[in-house]
Amino acid sequence: MTYEIFLALAAFCAGTLFTPGPNNLMLMASGANFGLARSLPHLAGVAYGFPLMILPVGLGVMQLFDVWPPSYLILKVFSVLYILWLAWKIAHASAPRDKGAEARPLTFLQAAGFQWVNPKAWSMALGAITLYASSRDLGGILWVAGTFAVIGTVSAVTWVKLGTAVRQLLAREDRLRLFNRVMAGLLVLSMVPVLLG
């Protein structure tokens, strides 16, 4: 990979990772509800789960969409249903102190697994591989995955920190409830560009 292509890839990663989407909105909600320390598994699941998804997508899963185009529609339908369910859970979440041990952020595996049903993640993975690892060789795919891992870590930390920054403002139950409902609405709206694209 040439230096120019790497810079273009880094810009693509930053542009897709820092913009609002399902992952970032859920990370911000987690930061607001649970703080940075408790959100670390969720943060790591997003930051490293997506690059781990890029490897099998680039090495073979992508061909499924080439061979059987209806599979992409099936993925979209399943993704929408799952994200609507997550949005409902966020909208109806109460303060962690009110739920005791039941309230907890996503685990590493839950957040990493979410990448497989996140329409924005699929669009990012397919776009990055098509643009920056078009030969689908292991070296190119590893460059794409590694670049996403580094920039994704910075992005995930930023979004959780944004959530923790508003945590003091959300100390009142009514404010937290409103915040969670707004985040749930934004999570649903974040699917629109992907679904229309």
Short mmCIF file of C-alpha atoms in Angstrom, two decimals:
data_model
loop_
_atom_site.label_atom_id
_atom_site.label_comp_id
_atom_site.label_asym_id
_atom_site.label_seq_id
_atom_site.Cartn_x
_atom_site.Cartn_y
_atom_site.Cartn_z
CA MET A 1 0.00 0.00 0.00
CA THR A 2 1.44 3.34 -1.03
CA TYR A 3 1.64 6.31 1.33
CA GLU A 4 -1.02 8.20 -0.66
CA ILE A 5 -3.44 5.27 -0.53
CA PHE A 6 -2.80 4.86 3.19
CA LEU A 7 -3.60 8.55 3.78
CA ALA A 8 -6.81 8.14 1.80
CA LEU A 9 -7.68 5.04 3.84
CA ALA A 10 -6.98 6.89 7.10
CA ALA A 11 -9.23 9.76 5.99
CA PHE A 12 -11.95 7.26 5.02
CA CYS A 13 -11.65 5.58 8.44
CA ALA A 14 -11.80 8.88 10.33
CA GLY A 15 -14.75 10.10 8.29
CA THR A 16 -16.75 6.94 8.85
CA LEU A 17 -15.73 6.23 12.45
CA PHE A 18 -16.21 9.67 13.99
CA THR A 19 -19.60 10.42 12.41
CA PRO A 20 -22.75 9.53 14.36
CA GLY A 21 -23.96 6.00 13.81
CA PRO A 22 -25.33 3.12 15.86
CA ASN A 23 -21.99 2.32 17.52
CA ASN A 24 -21.16 5.90 18.45
CA LEU A 25 -24.61 6.71 19.77
CA MET A 26 -24.62 3.57 21.91
CA LEU A 27 -21.10 4.38 23.19
CA MET A 28 -22.20 7.88 24.13
CA ALA A 29 -25.27 6.51 25.92
CA SER A 30 -23.07 3.99 27.73
CA GLY A 31 -20.67 6.73 28.83
CA ALA A 32 -23.56 8.83 30.12
CA ASN A 33 -25.22 5.94 31.93
CA PHE A 34 -22.21 3.98 33.21
CA GLY A 35 -19.06 6.14 32.92
CA LEU A 36 -15.77 5.36 31.19
CA ALA A 37 -14.48 2.51 33.35
CA ARG A 38 -17.66 0.41 33.15
CA SER A 39 -17.97 1.14 29.42
CA LEU A 40 -14.46 -0.15 28.57
CA PRO A 41 -15.62 -3.65 27.45
CA HIS A 42 -18.26 -2.05 25.20
CA LEU A 43 -15.67 0.42 23.90
CA ALA A 44 -13.17 -2.38 23.14
CA GLY A 45 -15.86 -4.49 21.48
CA VAL A 46 -16.60 -1.66 19.04
CA ALA A 47 -12.99 -0.58 18.51
CA TYR A 48 -11.67 -4.09 17.83
CA GLY A 49 -14.82 -6.00 16.88
CA PHE A 50 -15.18 -4.05 13.65
CA PRO A 51 -11.59 -4.66 12.47
CA LEU A 52 -12.06 -8.34 13.34
CA MET A 53 -15.18 -8.31 11.15
CA ILE A 54 -13.22 -6.86 8.22
CA LEU A 55 -10.97 -9.93 8.00
CA PRO A 56 -13.63 -12.56 7.16
CA VAL A 57 -15.62 -10.05 5.11
CA GLY A 58 -12.59 -9.28 2.96
CA LEU A 59 -11.42 -12.86 2.73
CA GLY A 60 -14.68 -14.40 1.62
CA VAL A 61 -17.98 -13.26 3.13
CA MET A 62 -18.11 -10.38 0.66
CA GLN A 63 -18.48 -12.90 -2.18
CA LEU A 64 -21.83 -13.99 -0.72
CA PHE A 65 -23.27 -10.60 -1.66
CA ASP A 66 -21.75 -10.92 -5.15
CA VAL A 67 -23.17 -14.41 -5.68
CA TRP A 68 -26.56 -13.97 -3.98
CA PRO A 69 -27.67 -10.29 -3.91
CA PRO A 70 -30.86 -10.97 -1.85
CA SER A 71 -28.56 -11.73 1.10
CA TYR A 72 -27.90 -8.01 1.47
CA LEU A 73 -31.65 -7.31 1.78
CA ILE A 74 -31.96 -10.06 4.41
CA LEU A 75 -29.08 -8.50 6.34
CA LYS A 76 -30.74 -5.06 6.17
CA VAL A 77 -34.09 -6.37 7.47
CA PHE A 78 -32.47 -8.26 10.35
CA SER A 79 -30.30 -5.23 11.15
CA VAL A 80 -33.25 -2.85 11.25
CA LEU A 81 -35.21 -5.13 13.58
CA TYR A 82 -32.25 -5.55 15.92
CA ILE A 83 -31.44 -1.83 16.03
CA LEU A 84 -35.11 -1.01 16.68
CA TRP A 85 -35.01 -3.43 19.62
CA LEU A 86 -31.80 -1.79 20.95
CA ALA A 87 -33.35 1.66 20.55
CA TRP A 88 -36.39 0.54 22.53
CA LYS A 89 -34.12 -0.74 25.32
CA ILE A 90 -32.17 2.54 25.41
CA ALA A 91 -35.37 4.63 25.37
CA HIS A 92 -36.82 2.72 28.31
CA ALA A 93 -33.64 2.48 30.37
CA SER A 94 -33.72 3.98 33.82
CA ALA A 95 -30.77 5.14 35.84
CA PRO A 96 -28.32 2.32 36.61
CA ARG A 97 -28.76 2.91 40.35
CA ASP A 98 -32.46 2.07 39.97
CA LYS A 99 -31.81 -1.32 38.42
CA GLY A 100 -29.06 -2.61 40.69
CA ALA A 101 -27.04 -5.45 39.23
CA GLU A 102 -29.30 -5.72 36.18
CA ALA A 103 -28.04 -2.48 34.62
CA ARG A 104 -24.78 -2.90 32.75
CA PRO A 105 -23.21 -1.78 29.48
CA LEU A 106 -22.63 -4.14 26.59
CA THR A 107 -19.88 -6.68 27.04
CA PHE A 108 -16.94 -6.99 24.64
CA LEU A 109 -18.56 -9.95 22.85
CA GLN A 110 -21.97 -8.26 22.61
CA ALA A 111 -20.44 -5.10 21.14
CA ALA A 112 -18.18 -7.08 18.77
CA GLY A 113 -21.14 -9.24 17.71
CA PHE A 114 -23.23 -6.13 17.09
CA GLN A 115 -20.90 -5.23 14.21
CA TRP A 116 -22.36 -8.12 12.22
CA VAL A 117 -25.89 -6.65 12.32
CA ASN A 118 -24.92 -2.98 12.10
CA PRO A 119 -25.80 -1.69 8.61
CA LYS A 120 -23.28 1.17 8.87
CA ALA A 121 -20.52 -1.33 9.77
CA TRP A 122 -21.36 -3.44 6.72
CA SER A 123 -21.33 -0.39 4.45
CA MET A 124 -17.98 0.71 5.91
CA ALA A 125 -16.42 -2.75 5.59
CA LEU A 126 -17.61 -3.33 2.03
CA GLY A 127 -16.61 0.19 0.99
CA ALA A 128 -13.16 0.01 2.58
CA ILE A 129 -12.36 -3.36 1.06
CA THR A 130 -13.64 -2.31 -2.36
CA LEU A 131 -11.66 0.94 -2.32
CA TYR A 132 -8.47 0.05 -0.43
CA ALA A 133 -8.07 -3.74 -0.70
CA SER A 134 -9.75 -4.42 -4.03
CA SER A 135 -7.46 -7.39 -4.75
CA ARG A 136 -8.73 -8.90 -1.46
CA ASP A 137 -5.23 -10.10 -0.60
CA LEU A 138 -4.42 -10.70 3.07
CA GLY A 139 -1.87 -7.87 3.25
CA GLY A 140 -4.30 -5.25 1.98
CA ILE A 141 -7.10 -6.50 4.23
CA LEU A 142 -4.75 -6.40 7.25
CA TRP A 143 -3.83 -2.77 6.44
CA VAL A 144 -7.52 -1.86 6.30
CA ALA A 145 -8.31 -3.71 9.54
CA GLY A 146 -5.30 -2.27 11.37
CA THR A 147 -6.06 1.28 10.32
CA PHE A 148 -9.66 0.88 11.49
CA ALA A 149 -8.42 -0.55 14.82
CA VAL A 150 -6.15 2.42 15.57
CA ILE A 151 -8.55 5.16 14.49
CA GLY A 152 -11.52 3.23 15.88
CA THR A 153 -9.97 3.19 19.33
CA VAL A 154 -9.63 6.97 19.31
CA SER A 155 -13.18 7.37 18.02
CA ALA A 156 -14.70 4.98 20.59
CA VAL A 157 -12.90 6.69 23.48
CA THR A 158 -14.07 10.09 22.18
CA TRP A 159 -17.73 9.04 22.04
CA VAL A 160 -17.69 7.45 25.50
CA LYS A 161 -15.98 10.59 26.88
CA LEU A 162 -18.71 12.72 25.27
CA GLY A 163 -21.22 10.64 27.19
CA THR A 164 -19.33 10.98 30.45
CA ALA A 165 -19.06 14.75 29.89
CA VAL A 166 -22.85 15.09 29.96
CA ARG A 167 -23.23 12.66 32.86
CA GLN A 168 -23.37 15.43 35.49
CA LEU A 169 -26.11 17.18 33.52
CA LEU A 170 -28.06 13.92 33.54
CA ALA A 171 -27.94 13.38 37.29
CA ARG A 172 -31.68 14.03 37.47
CA GLU A 173 -33.84 11.08 36.43
CA ASP A 174 -36.02 13.15 34.08
CA ARG A 175 -32.98 14.48 32.20
CA LEU A 176 -31.46 11.00 31.87
CA ARG A 177 -34.77 9.64 30.61
CA LEU A 178 -34.99 12.42 28.00
CA PHE A 179 -31.34 11.86 26.98
CA ASN A 180 -31.92 8.12 26.56
CA ARG A 181 -35.02 8.73 24.45
CA VAL A 182 -33.19 11.24 22.25
CA MET A 183 -30.29 8.78 21.84
CA ALA A 184 -32.76 6.02 20.94
CA GLY A 185 -34.38 8.28 18.33
CA LEU A 186 -31.00 9.21 16.88
CA LEU A 187 -30.07 5.51 16.78
CA VAL A 188 -33.15 4.82 14.66
CA LEU A 189 -32.44 7.87 12.45
CA SER A 190 -28.83 6.74 11.97
CA MET A 191 -30.10 3.83 9.89
CA VAL A 192 -31.84 6.03 7.32
CA PRO A 193 -28.78 6.92 5.16
CA VAL A 194 -27.63 3.32 5.11
CA LEU A 195 -31.05 1.97 4.21
CA LEU A 196 -31.62 4.54 1.49
CA GLY A 197 -28.10 4.13 0.07
#
